């Protein structure tokens, strides 16, 4: 275990004063903690609405830092998922973000599932290049049974007037199903780990405890209920912003791609006359929109350097090659792809089914990353697809029985209605899912082909999907009942071949491929 101690921002004031009669009056203890927080940062440039961008975020961060009172303790945190998930990340294996974090002075980070996308060896290299403090109290190296090298277990931060802040962090246990940590890493139970960390921090005198978490909002809320000693959770993993109380624990997430910077202040006070009374915590917070913010020049230089290297490595003519034109708007919005039917999901599923000559196909919503809305008459280029589907995973053809395919679809659907990258987009069939009797255990009441004919559960079929999914990714282990019989090009290339044949693409918002009864 690694525990560190950070000194207070200012020298603590005396804890007592003398009264007129010579007696000593215990002094109240007061401190101010300010947190600037962000999570799940994949893209370096602003989106179509001018939201996000790392150089723009740098300007915002600089502005907010300048407002911090001298007596306050400032924590700047990035709550997981920043090394992967974009074209430039695939090219540089996350090195671009390490340089940016060092430049911006991001002090605290927690491991997210995407930090393991390039394997543990590359992660070790990135951590060695970083000046941030990396948390992941439940990330264990199997060979030694100890924390993953370079990870901090807990930290005590000295505040003014002798008060102490405790910090720890945990990463989702689902990481082996979502990424590629390898066999040398295990992810311990987040609840047991958090209880241990809170206990150890309290034993070291922590008055106020912050957990950096990379968990789903449902897990964050459950953690707050199971481990009441956590005062604040700064989270990630979900791509939508949340601020809520679960019991006495404040839970916050800042969305994705630095669309917002959270500024949170915690005024801490402990009575000198009544030391048995619990610490008084007065919070206030705001979400500061990073939209149409001017870029900071020095950060823009770093961004431009990596983007130029990416452009130099690409075939510029190929990236600009028009594949097809949209006759109708097309959405790659995360909020749609991870919660319901979306026309980009349908397009991608149709493409891999057609190009791999499959009976049916399925692609998970988390594979499509752009989070954009494309208007009708937009020209879709190879560069568009590379941006939308940056993971270099190939499409595969898997031979599997319909009954196992049916089981896999239910597994993909298991986190609904939460936003989840596992949400399935299908081609060649229609499915009705019934959640009315038991929402936590939905059933498939109808599974028919495009003609409306019921599917034979014992029949073997060829299904197109991604190599990640075929291997049981996203926790959808039913796929392992099948056999991969063909491995094709990476998904973006397969979709490009489909679009070239179409030239004009018209996908309505929804086609009713999956019907959900609730």
Short mmCIF file of C-alpha atoms in Angstrom, two decimals:
data_model
loop_
_atom_site.label_atom_id
_atom_site.label_comp_id
_atom_site.label_asym_id
_atom_site.label_seq_id
_atom_site.Cartn_x
_atom_site.Cartn_y
_atom_site.Cartn_z
CA UNK A 1 0.00 0.00 0.00
CA UNK A 2 1.15 3.51 -0.80
CA UNK A 3 0.02 6.35 1.41
CA UNK A 4 1.24 9.89 0.94
CA UNK A 5 0.85 13.09 2.91
CA UNK A 6 0.53 16.54 1.38
CA UNK A 7 1.25 19.63 3.51
CA UNK A 8 -1.35 22.30 4.13
CA UNK A 9 -1.69 25.26 1.77
CA UNK A 10 -0.88 27.65 4.62
CA UNK A 11 0.51 27.34 8.12
CA UNK A 12 -2.28 26.23 10.52
CA UNK A 13 -3.41 28.91 12.93
CA UNK A 14 -3.15 28.35 16.69
CA UNK A 15 -5.77 25.93 18.04
CA UNK A 16 -6.53 27.95 21.20
CA UNK A 17 -6.44 31.46 22.64
CA UNK A 18 -6.26 32.90 26.15
CA UNK A 19 -9.28 34.68 27.67
CA UNK A 20 -9.20 37.60 30.13
CA UNK A 21 -9.23 35.31 33.17
CA UNK A 22 -6.26 33.36 31.82
CA UNK A 23 -8.22 30.27 30.82
CA UNK A 24 -7.66 28.78 27.39
CA UNK A 25 -10.59 28.92 24.94
CA UNK A 26 -10.41 26.17 22.34
CA UNK A 27 -10.38 27.62 18.85
CA UNK A 28 -12.67 26.43 16.07
CA UNK A 29 -10.93 24.66 13.20
CA UNK A 30 -11.74 25.89 9.70
CA UNK A 31 -10.56 25.00 6.22
CA UNK A 32 -11.59 25.54 2.61
CA UNK A 33 -11.18 22.83 -0.04
CA UNK A 34 -11.71 23.74 -3.70
CA UNK A 35 -11.97 21.05 -6.37
CA UNK A 36 -11.77 21.57 -10.13
CA UNK A 37 -12.87 18.35 -11.78
CA UNK A 38 -13.37 16.74 -15.19
CA UNK A 39 -13.72 13.17 -16.47
CA UNK A 40 -13.78 10.98 -19.61
CA UNK A 41 -11.79 13.16 -22.00
CA UNK A 42 -11.26 11.65 -25.45
CA UNK A 43 -11.25 14.48 -28.01
CA UNK A 44 -8.77 17.35 -28.16
CA UNK A 45 -10.82 19.72 -30.34
CA UNK A 46 -14.25 21.29 -29.69
CA UNK A 47 -17.33 19.64 -31.16
CA UNK A 48 -19.75 21.10 -33.72
CA UNK A 49 -21.38 23.30 -31.07
CA UNK A 50 -18.06 24.68 -29.85
CA UNK A 51 -18.13 22.54 -26.71
CA UNK A 52 -14.97 21.08 -25.23
CA UNK A 53 -11.42 21.21 -26.55
CA UNK A 54 -8.27 20.84 -24.47
CA UNK A 55 -6.77 24.23 -25.33
CA UNK A 56 -10.12 25.82 -24.52
CA UNK A 57 -10.31 23.83 -21.30
CA UNK A 58 -6.84 25.15 -20.41
CA UNK A 59 -8.14 28.72 -20.63
CA UNK A 60 -11.06 27.88 -18.37
CA UNK A 61 -8.82 26.08 -15.88
CA UNK A 62 -6.42 29.03 -15.77
CA UNK A 63 -9.29 31.44 -15.12
CA UNK A 64 -10.69 29.37 -12.27
CA UNK A 65 -7.30 28.77 -10.67
CA UNK A 66 -6.79 32.52 -10.49
CA UNK A 67 -9.94 32.83 -8.35
CA UNK A 68 -8.82 30.38 -5.66
CA UNK A 69 -8.28 32.06 -2.25
CA UNK A 70 -4.73 31.80 -0.92
CA UNK A 71 -5.84 29.90 2.19
CA UNK A 72 -7.75 27.25 0.22
CA UNK A 73 -6.48 23.80 -0.67
CA UNK A 74 -6.97 23.20 -4.40
CA UNK A 75 -7.38 19.76 -5.97
CA UNK A 76 -7.55 19.39 -9.76
CA UNK A 77 -8.84 15.95 -10.73
CA UNK A 78 -9.42 13.87 -13.87
CA UNK A 79 -11.61 10.93 -12.99
CA UNK A 80 -10.57 8.26 -15.49
CA UNK A 81 -10.77 7.49 -19.23
CA UNK A 82 -8.34 9.82 -20.94
CA UNK A 83 -5.59 7.72 -22.57
CA UNK A 84 -7.75 6.12 -25.28
CA UNK A 85 -10.92 6.48 -27.33
CA UNK A 86 -9.83 8.60 -30.31
CA UNK A 87 -7.74 8.44 -33.48
CA UNK A 88 -4.92 10.45 -31.96
CA UNK A 89 -4.94 8.19 -28.90
CA UNK A 90 -4.61 5.09 -31.08
CA UNK A 91 -1.71 6.73 -32.90
CA UNK A 92 0.20 7.91 -29.83
CA UNK A 93 -0.96 5.32 -27.26
CA UNK A 94 -2.07 8.05 -24.87
CA UNK A 95 1.22 9.98 -24.83
CA UNK A 96 -0.58 13.11 -26.04
CA UNK A 97 -2.74 13.21 -22.92
CA UNK A 98 0.18 12.73 -20.56
CA UNK A 99 1.93 15.75 -22.06
CA UNK A 100 -1.28 17.75 -21.75
CA UNK A 101 -1.89 16.68 -18.14
CA UNK A 102 1.67 17.60 -17.20
CA UNK A 103 1.33 20.95 -18.94
CA UNK A 104 -2.02 21.71 -17.30
CA UNK A 105 -0.93 20.60 -13.84
CA UNK A 106 -3.67 18.00 -13.34
CA UNK A 107 -2.64 16.73 -9.92
CA UNK A 108 -4.98 13.80 -9.27
CA UNK A 109 -6.21 11.10 -11.66
CA UNK A 110 -7.91 7.77 -11.14
CA UNK A 111 -7.55 4.80 -13.45
CA UNK A 112 -10.51 4.23 -15.77
CA UNK A 113 -11.20 1.20 -17.94
CA UNK A 114 -9.83 2.90 -21.08
CA UNK A 115 -6.44 3.41 -19.42
CA UNK A 116 -5.92 -0.32 -20.06
CA UNK A 117 -6.80 -0.27 -23.78
CA UNK A 118 -3.15 -0.59 -24.81
CA UNK A 119 -2.27 -3.15 -22.16
CA UNK A 120 -0.45 -2.88 -18.85
CA UNK A 121 3.03 -2.39 -20.34
CA UNK A 122 2.02 0.79 -22.20
CA UNK A 123 0.11 2.00 -19.15
CA UNK A 124 3.24 1.67 -17.03
CA UNK A 125 5.13 3.75 -19.61
CA UNK A 126 2.48 6.48 -19.58
CA UNK A 127 2.40 6.57 -15.79
CA UNK A 128 6.19 6.88 -15.66
CA UNK A 129 5.97 9.92 -17.97
CA UNK A 130 3.29 11.54 -15.85
CA UNK A 131 3.61 14.01 -12.98
CA UNK A 132 0.06 13.31 -11.76
CA UNK A 133 -0.81 11.19 -8.74
CA UNK A 134 -2.55 8.04 -9.98
CA UNK A 135 -5.18 6.38 -7.78
CA UNK A 136 -6.68 2.92 -8.14
CA UNK A 137 -6.88 1.32 -4.73
CA UNK A 138 -8.50 -1.86 -6.07
CA UNK A 139 -6.14 -2.39 -9.04
CA UNK A 140 -3.86 -5.27 -8.05
CA UNK A 141 -0.87 -6.87 -9.77
CA UNK A 142 -1.44 -10.64 -9.68
CA UNK A 143 2.25 -11.57 -9.59
CA UNK A 144 2.86 -9.69 -6.34
CA UNK A 145 -0.63 -9.31 -4.86
CA UNK A 146 0.19 -5.62 -4.38
CA UNK A 147 -1.11 -2.42 -5.92
CA UNK A 148 -0.35 -1.92 -9.60
CA UNK A 149 3.08 -0.20 -9.70
CA UNK A 150 2.88 3.58 -9.54
CA UNK A 151 -0.62 3.65 -8.06
CA UNK A 152 -1.29 5.50 -4.81
CA UNK A 153 -3.60 3.75 -2.36
CA UNK A 154 -4.56 6.67 -0.11
CA UNK A 155 -3.38 10.19 0.58
CA UNK A 156 -3.68 12.48 3.56
CA UNK A 157 -3.73 16.20 2.71
CA UNK A 158 -3.00 18.62 5.54
CA UNK A 159 -5.46 21.51 5.66
CA UNK A 160 -5.48 24.70 7.72
CA UNK A 161 -6.10 24.60 11.48
CA UNK A 162 -4.98 20.99 11.70
CA UNK A 163 -7.85 19.53 9.69
CA UNK A 164 -7.07 16.67 7.32
CA UNK A 165 -8.44 15.60 3.95
CA UNK A 166 -8.30 11.95 2.85
CA UNK A 167 -8.28 10.83 -0.80
CA UNK A 168 -8.52 7.42 -2.45
CA UNK A 169 -9.75 6.05 -5.78
CA UNK A 170 -11.33 2.95 -7.33
CA UNK A 171 -11.78 1.66 -10.89
CA UNK A 172 -14.70 -0.38 -12.21
CA UNK A 173 -14.40 -4.13 -11.74
CA UNK A 174 -15.86 -4.53 -15.22
CA UNK A 175 -12.59 -3.35 -16.79
CA UNK A 176 -11.55 -6.86 -17.98
CA UNK A 177 -14.83 -6.98 -19.94
CA UNK A 178 -14.40 -3.47 -21.30
CA UNK A 179 -10.70 -3.23 -22.07
CA UNK A 180 -7.44 -5.21 -22.24
CA UNK A 181 -5.71 -5.17 -18.83
CA UNK A 182 -4.29 -8.66 -19.40
CA UNK A 183 -3.85 -11.52 -16.97
CA UNK A 184 -1.41 -9.69 -14.71
CA UNK A 185 -4.03 -7.36 -13.22
CA UNK A 186 -7.13 -8.03 -11.14
CA UNK A 187 -9.72 -5.54 -9.94
CA UNK A 188 -10.71 -6.12 -6.33
CA UNK A 189 -14.19 -5.53 -4.99
CA UNK A 190 -14.80 -1.77 -4.97
CA UNK A 191 -16.98 -1.86 -1.87
CA UNK A 192 -14.56 -3.85 0.31
CA UNK A 193 -11.65 -1.76 -0.98
CA UNK A 194 -13.45 1.50 -0.26
CA UNK A 195 -14.36 0.40 3.27
CA UNK A 196 -10.70 -0.42 3.90
CA UNK A 197 -9.50 2.90 2.49
CA UNK A 198 -12.02 4.92 4.49
CA UNK A 199 -11.09 3.07 7.67
CA UNK A 200 -7.37 3.62 7.10
CA UNK A 201 -7.84 7.30 6.28
CA UNK A 202 -9.97 7.80 9.38
CA UNK A 203 -7.31 6.02 11.46
CA UNK A 204 -4.83 8.58 10.12
CA UNK A 205 -7.07 11.41 11.28
CA UNK A 206 -8.92 12.29 8.08
CA UNK A 207 -11.80 14.67 8.83
CA UNK A 208 -13.13 14.82 5.26
CA UNK A 209 -12.86 12.08 2.61
CA UNK A 210 -13.02 12.36 -1.18
CA UNK A 211 -13.24 9.27 -3.38
CA UNK A 212 -12.21 9.45 -7.02
CA UNK A 213 -14.34 6.82 -8.72
CA UNK A 214 -14.62 5.41 -12.22
CA UNK A 215 -17.91 3.57 -11.83
CA UNK A 216 -21.43 3.75 -13.21
CA UNK A 217 -23.79 6.13 -11.45
CA UNK A 218 -25.70 3.12 -10.08
CA UNK A 219 -22.49 1.77 -8.54
CA UNK A 220 -21.57 5.20 -7.17
CA UNK A 221 -24.93 5.45 -5.43
CA UNK A 222 -24.62 1.92 -4.06
CA UNK A 223 -21.09 2.71 -2.85
CA UNK A 224 -22.40 5.79 -1.04
CA UNK A 225 -24.98 3.64 0.73
CA UNK A 226 -22.54 0.88 1.64
CA UNK A 227 -19.63 3.11 2.71
CA UNK A 228 -21.15 6.11 4.51
CA UNK A 229 -17.75 7.52 5.52
CA UNK A 230 -17.23 9.00 2.04
CA UNK A 231 -18.15 12.69 2.00
CA UNK A 232 -17.70 13.35 -1.73
CA UNK A 233 -17.41 11.16 -4.82
CA UNK A 234 -15.86 12.67 -7.93
CA UNK A 235 -16.78 10.22 -10.65
CA UNK A 236 -16.43 9.25 -14.28
CA UNK A 237 -17.41 6.39 -16.62
CA UNK A 238 -20.84 7.88 -17.37
CA UNK A 239 -20.80 10.50 -20.11
CA UNK A 240 -23.66 12.62 -18.81
CA UNK A 241 -23.25 15.16 -15.99
CA UNK A 242 -24.68 14.32 -12.57
CA UNK A 243 -24.72 16.09 -9.23
CA UNK A 244 -26.78 14.48 -6.49
CA UNK A 245 -26.81 13.45 -2.88
CA UNK A 246 -27.02 9.78 -1.98
CA UNK A 247 -27.59 9.87 1.75
CA UNK A 248 -24.96 12.27 3.07
CA UNK A 249 -22.54 11.67 0.18
CA UNK A 250 -22.30 14.24 -2.60
CA UNK A 251 -21.82 12.46 -5.95
CA UNK A 252 -20.65 14.42 -8.99
CA UNK A 253 -19.70 13.66 -12.61
CA UNK A 254 -18.75 16.28 -15.21
CA UNK A 255 -19.99 14.65 -18.43
CA UNK A 256 -17.34 14.01 -21.08
CA UNK A 257 -14.74 15.64 -23.31
CA UNK A 258 -14.26 18.63 -21.00
CA UNK A 259 -17.66 20.03 -22.00
CA UNK A 260 -17.86 21.29 -18.42
CA UNK A 261 -15.44 22.07 -15.63
CA UNK A 262 -16.86 21.44 -12.18
CA UNK A 263 -15.89 23.89 -9.46
CA UNK A 264 -16.76 22.63 -6.00
CA UNK A 265 -16.06 24.38 -2.70
CA UNK A 266 -16.24 22.75 0.70
CA UNK A 267 -16.12 24.94 3.79
CA UNK A 268 -15.11 22.73 6.72
CA UNK A 269 -15.58 23.69 10.35
CA UNK A 270 -15.08 21.84 13.62
CA UNK A 271 -16.14 23.34 16.94
CA UNK A 272 -13.40 23.95 19.49
CA UNK A 273 -15.85 24.20 22.38
CA UNK A 274 -17.73 21.06 21.33
CA UNK A 275 -15.14 18.82 19.66
CA UNK A 276 -17.47 15.83 19.91
CA UNK A 277 -19.75 17.41 17.31
CA UNK A 278 -19.21 16.15 13.74
CA UNK A 279 -17.38 18.21 11.18
CA UNK A 280 -19.67 20.79 9.58
CA UNK A 281 -19.42 20.68 5.78
CA UNK A 282 -20.90 23.51 3.73
CA UNK A 283 -20.67 22.73 0.02
CA UNK A 284 -21.33 24.83 -3.03
CA UNK A 285 -20.74 23.91 -6.64
CA UNK A 286 -21.17 25.06 -10.20
CA UNK A 287 -20.78 23.54 -13.66
CA UNK A 288 -18.84 25.91 -15.91
CA UNK A 289 -19.57 25.38 -19.60
CA UNK A 290 -16.52 25.01 -21.82
CA UNK A 291 -18.22 26.39 -24.91
CA UNK A 292 -16.82 28.93 -27.36
CA UNK A 293 -13.90 29.59 -25.03
CA UNK A 294 -10.74 31.03 -26.64
CA UNK A 295 -7.91 28.47 -26.74
CA UNK A 296 -4.83 28.90 -24.58
CA UNK A 297 -1.89 29.34 -26.95
CA UNK A 298 0.64 27.10 -25.20
CA UNK A 299 -1.82 24.22 -24.92
CA UNK A 300 -2.93 24.72 -28.51
CA UNK A 301 0.67 24.19 -29.61
CA UNK A 302 0.73 20.77 -27.92
CA UNK A 303 -2.62 19.80 -29.45
CA UNK A 304 -1.51 20.94 -32.91
CA UNK A 305 1.74 18.97 -32.63
CA UNK A 306 -0.07 15.69 -32.06
CA UNK A 307 -2.79 16.35 -34.60
CA UNK A 308 -0.17 17.18 -37.23
CA UNK A 309 1.64 13.93 -36.48
CA UNK A 310 -1.66 12.10 -36.94
CA UNK A 311 -2.32 13.88 -40.23
CA UNK A 312 1.20 13.15 -41.47
CA UNK A 313 0.70 9.46 -40.72
CA UNK A 314 -2.62 9.31 -42.56
CA UNK A 315 -3.21 9.24 -46.26
CA UNK A 316 -4.70 12.72 -46.59
CA UNK A 317 -6.37 11.94 -49.90
CA UNK A 318 -7.94 8.80 -48.45
CA UNK A 319 -9.15 10.63 -45.34
CA UNK A 320 -10.89 13.24 -47.52
CA UNK A 321 -12.37 10.73 -49.93
CA UNK A 322 -16.15 11.07 -50.01
CA UNK A 323 -17.83 7.72 -49.46
CA UNK A 324 -21.48 8.71 -49.44
CA UNK A 325 -23.85 11.62 -48.89
CA UNK A 326 -26.58 11.70 -46.27
CA UNK A 327 -30.14 12.05 -47.52
CA UNK A 328 -31.36 12.25 -43.91
CA UNK A 329 -29.71 13.42 -40.67
CA UNK A 330 -27.47 10.87 -38.95
CA UNK A 331 -26.79 10.72 -35.20
CA UNK A 332 -23.78 9.36 -33.36
CA UNK A 333 -24.84 10.92 -30.05
CA UNK A 334 -23.63 8.92 -27.08
CA UNK A 335 -26.93 9.43 -25.26
CA UNK A 336 -28.80 7.73 -28.11
CA UNK A 337 -26.35 4.97 -29.00
CA UNK A 338 -26.10 3.78 -25.40
CA UNK A 339 -29.79 3.83 -24.52
CA UNK A 340 -31.86 2.92 -27.57
CA UNK A 341 -32.11 2.54 -31.30
CA UNK A 342 -29.97 5.00 -33.25
CA UNK A 343 -29.60 5.31 -37.01
CA UNK A 344 -25.79 5.24 -36.98
CA UNK A 345 -25.97 2.00 -35.03
CA UNK A 346 -28.35 0.59 -37.63
CA UNK A 347 -26.09 1.73 -40.47
CA UNK A 348 -23.00 0.14 -38.92
CA UNK A 349 -24.87 -3.10 -38.22
CA UNK A 350 -26.17 -3.21 -41.80
CA UNK A 351 -22.68 -2.54 -43.13
CA UNK A 352 -20.90 -5.36 -41.33
CA UNK A 353 -23.75 -7.77 -42.08
CA UNK A 354 -23.63 -6.94 -45.79
CA UNK A 355 -19.87 -6.83 -46.26
CA UNK A 356 -19.19 -9.99 -44.24
CA UNK A 357 -22.12 -11.84 -45.88
CA UNK A 358 -23.67 -12.65 -42.51
CA UNK A 359 -27.17 -13.81 -41.68
CA UNK A 360 -27.45 -11.25 -38.89
CA UNK A 361 -25.22 -8.70 -37.17
CA UNK A 362 -24.80 -6.84 -33.91
CA UNK A 363 -22.60 -3.89 -32.97
CA UNK A 364 -22.40 -2.30 -29.53
CA UNK A 365 -23.22 1.38 -29.11
CA UNK A 366 -19.94 2.07 -27.32
CA UNK A 367 -17.96 1.26 -30.46
CA UNK A 368 -19.17 4.50 -32.08
CA UNK A 369 -17.51 7.47 -30.39
CA UNK A 370 -18.11 10.72 -32.28
CA UNK A 371 -21.08 12.06 -30.27
CA UNK A 372 -22.22 14.18 -33.23
CA UNK A 373 -25.28 15.08 -35.27
CA UNK A 374 -24.72 15.09 -39.03
CA UNK A 375 -27.19 17.10 -41.09
CA UNK A 376 -28.74 15.90 -44.32
CA UNK A 377 -26.50 16.46 -47.37
CA UNK A 378 -23.36 15.97 -45.26
CA UNK A 379 -20.59 14.17 -47.14
CA UNK A 380 -19.28 11.20 -45.15
CA UNK A 381 -15.57 10.64 -45.67
CA UNK A 382 -13.08 8.03 -44.57
CA UNK A 383 -11.87 10.60 -42.07
CA UNK A 384 -15.41 10.79 -40.66
CA UNK A 385 -15.47 7.04 -40.08
CA UNK A 386 -11.99 7.02 -38.56
CA UNK A 387 -13.15 9.66 -36.10
CA UNK A 388 -16.40 7.86 -35.30
CA UNK A 389 -14.85 4.40 -34.98
CA UNK A 390 -11.26 4.95 -33.80
CA UNK A 391 -10.71 1.54 -32.28
CA UNK A 392 -8.70 -0.59 -34.74
CA UNK A 393 -10.78 -3.69 -34.04
CA UNK A 394 -11.63 -6.00 -36.96
CA UNK A 395 -15.05 -7.25 -37.88
CA UNK A 396 -15.53 -10.99 -37.49
CA UNK A 397 -17.98 -13.65 -38.56
CA UNK A 398 -19.05 -15.95 -35.75
CA UNK A 399 -20.91 -19.24 -36.14
CA UNK A 400 -23.37 -19.61 -33.27
CA UNK A 401 -26.75 -21.09 -32.39
CA UNK A 402 -29.71 -18.71 -32.31
CA UNK A 403 -30.40 -19.59 -28.66
CA UNK A 404 -26.93 -18.37 -27.68
CA UNK A 405 -27.35 -15.26 -29.84
CA UNK A 406 -30.60 -14.64 -27.99
CA UNK A 407 -28.80 -14.96 -24.65
CA UNK A 408 -26.11 -12.57 -25.86
CA UNK A 409 -28.69 -9.93 -26.81
CA UNK A 410 -30.14 -10.08 -23.30
CA UNK A 411 -26.64 -9.66 -21.86
CA UNK A 412 -26.07 -6.61 -24.06
CA UNK A 413 -29.33 -5.26 -22.73
CA UNK A 414 -28.58 -6.01 -19.07
CA UNK A 415 -27.71 -2.46 -17.98
CA UNK A 416 -30.73 -0.80 -19.59
CA UNK A 417 -32.10 1.83 -18.86
CA UNK A 418 -28.67 3.09 -17.77
CA UNK A 419 -26.53 4.44 -20.58
CA UNK A 420 -24.20 1.60 -21.53
CA UNK A 421 -21.69 0.96 -24.27
CA UNK A 422 -23.01 -2.60 -24.47
CA UNK A 423 -26.39 -1.52 -25.88
CA UNK A 424 -27.00 -3.62 -29.03
CA UNK A 425 -27.71 -2.41 -32.56
CA UNK A 426 -28.83 -5.22 -34.84
CA UNK A 427 -29.41 -6.03 -38.50
CA UNK A 428 -31.43 -8.75 -40.22
CA UNK A 429 -33.88 -9.38 -37.41
CA UNK A 430 -36.38 -7.77 -35.07
CA UNK A 431 -36.50 -8.38 -31.35
CA UNK A 432 -39.12 -7.62 -28.70
CA UNK A 433 -37.84 -7.32 -25.13
CA UNK A 434 -40.32 -7.40 -22.26
CA UNK A 435 -39.38 -5.70 -18.98
CA UNK A 436 -42.88 -5.44 -17.54
CA UNK A 437 -42.89 -8.44 -15.22
CA UNK A 438 -39.36 -7.99 -13.88
CA UNK A 439 -37.30 -5.04 -15.18
CA UNK A 440 -34.08 -6.51 -13.76
CA UNK A 441 -34.60 -9.77 -15.67
CA UNK A 442 -36.11 -8.91 -19.07
CA UNK A 443 -37.16 -11.59 -21.51
CA UNK A 444 -37.24 -11.80 -25.29
CA UNK A 445 -40.83 -12.50 -26.31
CA UNK A 446 -40.29 -12.29 -30.06
CA UNK A 447 -37.27 -12.83 -32.29
CA UNK A 448 -38.04 -12.86 -36.02
CA UNK A 449 -36.18 -12.32 -39.27
CA UNK A 450 -36.90 -9.40 -41.60
CA UNK A 451 -39.82 -11.27 -43.19
CA UNK A 452 -41.42 -11.79 -39.79
CA UNK A 453 -40.66 -15.51 -39.58
CA UNK A 454 -39.74 -16.79 -36.09
CA UNK A 455 -36.14 -17.92 -35.67
CA UNK A 456 -35.32 -21.53 -34.83
CA UNK A 457 -33.47 -21.48 -31.51
CA UNK A 458 -31.43 -24.58 -32.43
CA UNK A 459 -30.36 -23.31 -35.85
CA UNK A 460 -26.75 -22.25 -36.40
CA UNK A 461 -26.21 -18.93 -38.14
CA UNK A 462 -23.35 -16.64 -39.13
CA UNK A 463 -23.34 -13.33 -37.27
CA UNK A 464 -21.13 -10.32 -37.97
CA UNK A 465 -19.82 -8.39 -34.99
CA UNK A 466 -16.57 -6.97 -33.63
CA UNK A 467 -13.68 -9.07 -32.38
CA UNK A 468 -14.10 -7.41 -28.99
CA UNK A 469 -17.73 -8.54 -28.72
CA UNK A 470 -17.07 -12.03 -30.11
CA UNK A 471 -14.58 -12.53 -27.27
CA UNK A 472 -17.21 -11.80 -24.63
CA UNK A 473 -16.53 -8.08 -24.34
CA UNK A 474 -18.85 -5.85 -22.29
CA UNK A 475 -19.54 -8.92 -20.15
CA UNK A 476 -21.56 -10.59 -22.91
CA UNK A 477 -20.12 -14.05 -22.38
CA UNK A 478 -22.77 -15.95 -24.39
CA UNK A 479 -20.79 -15.12 -27.54
CA UNK A 480 -18.15 -17.57 -26.37
CA UNK A 481 -20.57 -20.38 -27.24
CA UNK A 482 -19.86 -19.61 -30.90
CA UNK A 483 -16.81 -20.00 -33.13
CA UNK A 484 -15.08 -17.26 -35.10
CA UNK A 485 -14.92 -18.50 -38.70
CA UNK A 486 -13.62 -15.36 -40.42
CA UNK A 487 -11.75 -12.18 -39.45
CA UNK A 488 -12.15 -9.18 -41.72
CA UNK A 489 -10.83 -5.62 -41.96
CA UNK A 490 -11.22 -3.10 -39.17
CA UNK A 491 -14.80 -1.96 -38.75
CA UNK A 492 -14.28 1.54 -40.19
CA UNK A 493 -12.95 0.03 -43.43
CA UNK A 494 -15.86 -2.43 -43.65
CA UNK A 495 -18.37 0.40 -43.21
CA UNK A 496 -16.55 2.48 -45.84
CA UNK A 497 -16.93 -0.30 -48.41
CA UNK A 498 -20.65 -0.47 -47.66
CA UNK A 499 -21.08 3.30 -48.04
CA UNK A 500 -19.18 3.38 -51.34
CA UNK A 501 -21.76 1.02 -52.81
CA UNK A 502 -24.66 3.09 -51.49
CA UNK A 503 -23.41 6.61 -52.31
CA UNK A 504 -26.68 8.08 -50.95
CA UNK A 505 -27.62 7.04 -47.42
CA UNK A 506 -31.07 7.52 -45.89
CA UNK A 507 -31.63 6.09 -42.42
CA UNK A 508 -34.66 7.23 -40.41
CA UNK A 509 -34.18 7.95 -36.71
CA UNK A 510 -35.75 4.64 -35.73
CA UNK A 511 -36.94 1.54 -37.55
CA UNK A 512 -38.25 -0.53 -34.64
CA UNK A 513 -35.55 -3.17 -34.86
CA UNK A 514 -35.71 -3.58 -31.08
CA UNK A 515 -39.03 -3.04 -29.30
CA UNK A 516 -38.94 -2.60 -25.53
CA UNK A 517 -42.10 -3.27 -23.54
CA UNK A 518 -42.11 -1.40 -20.22
#
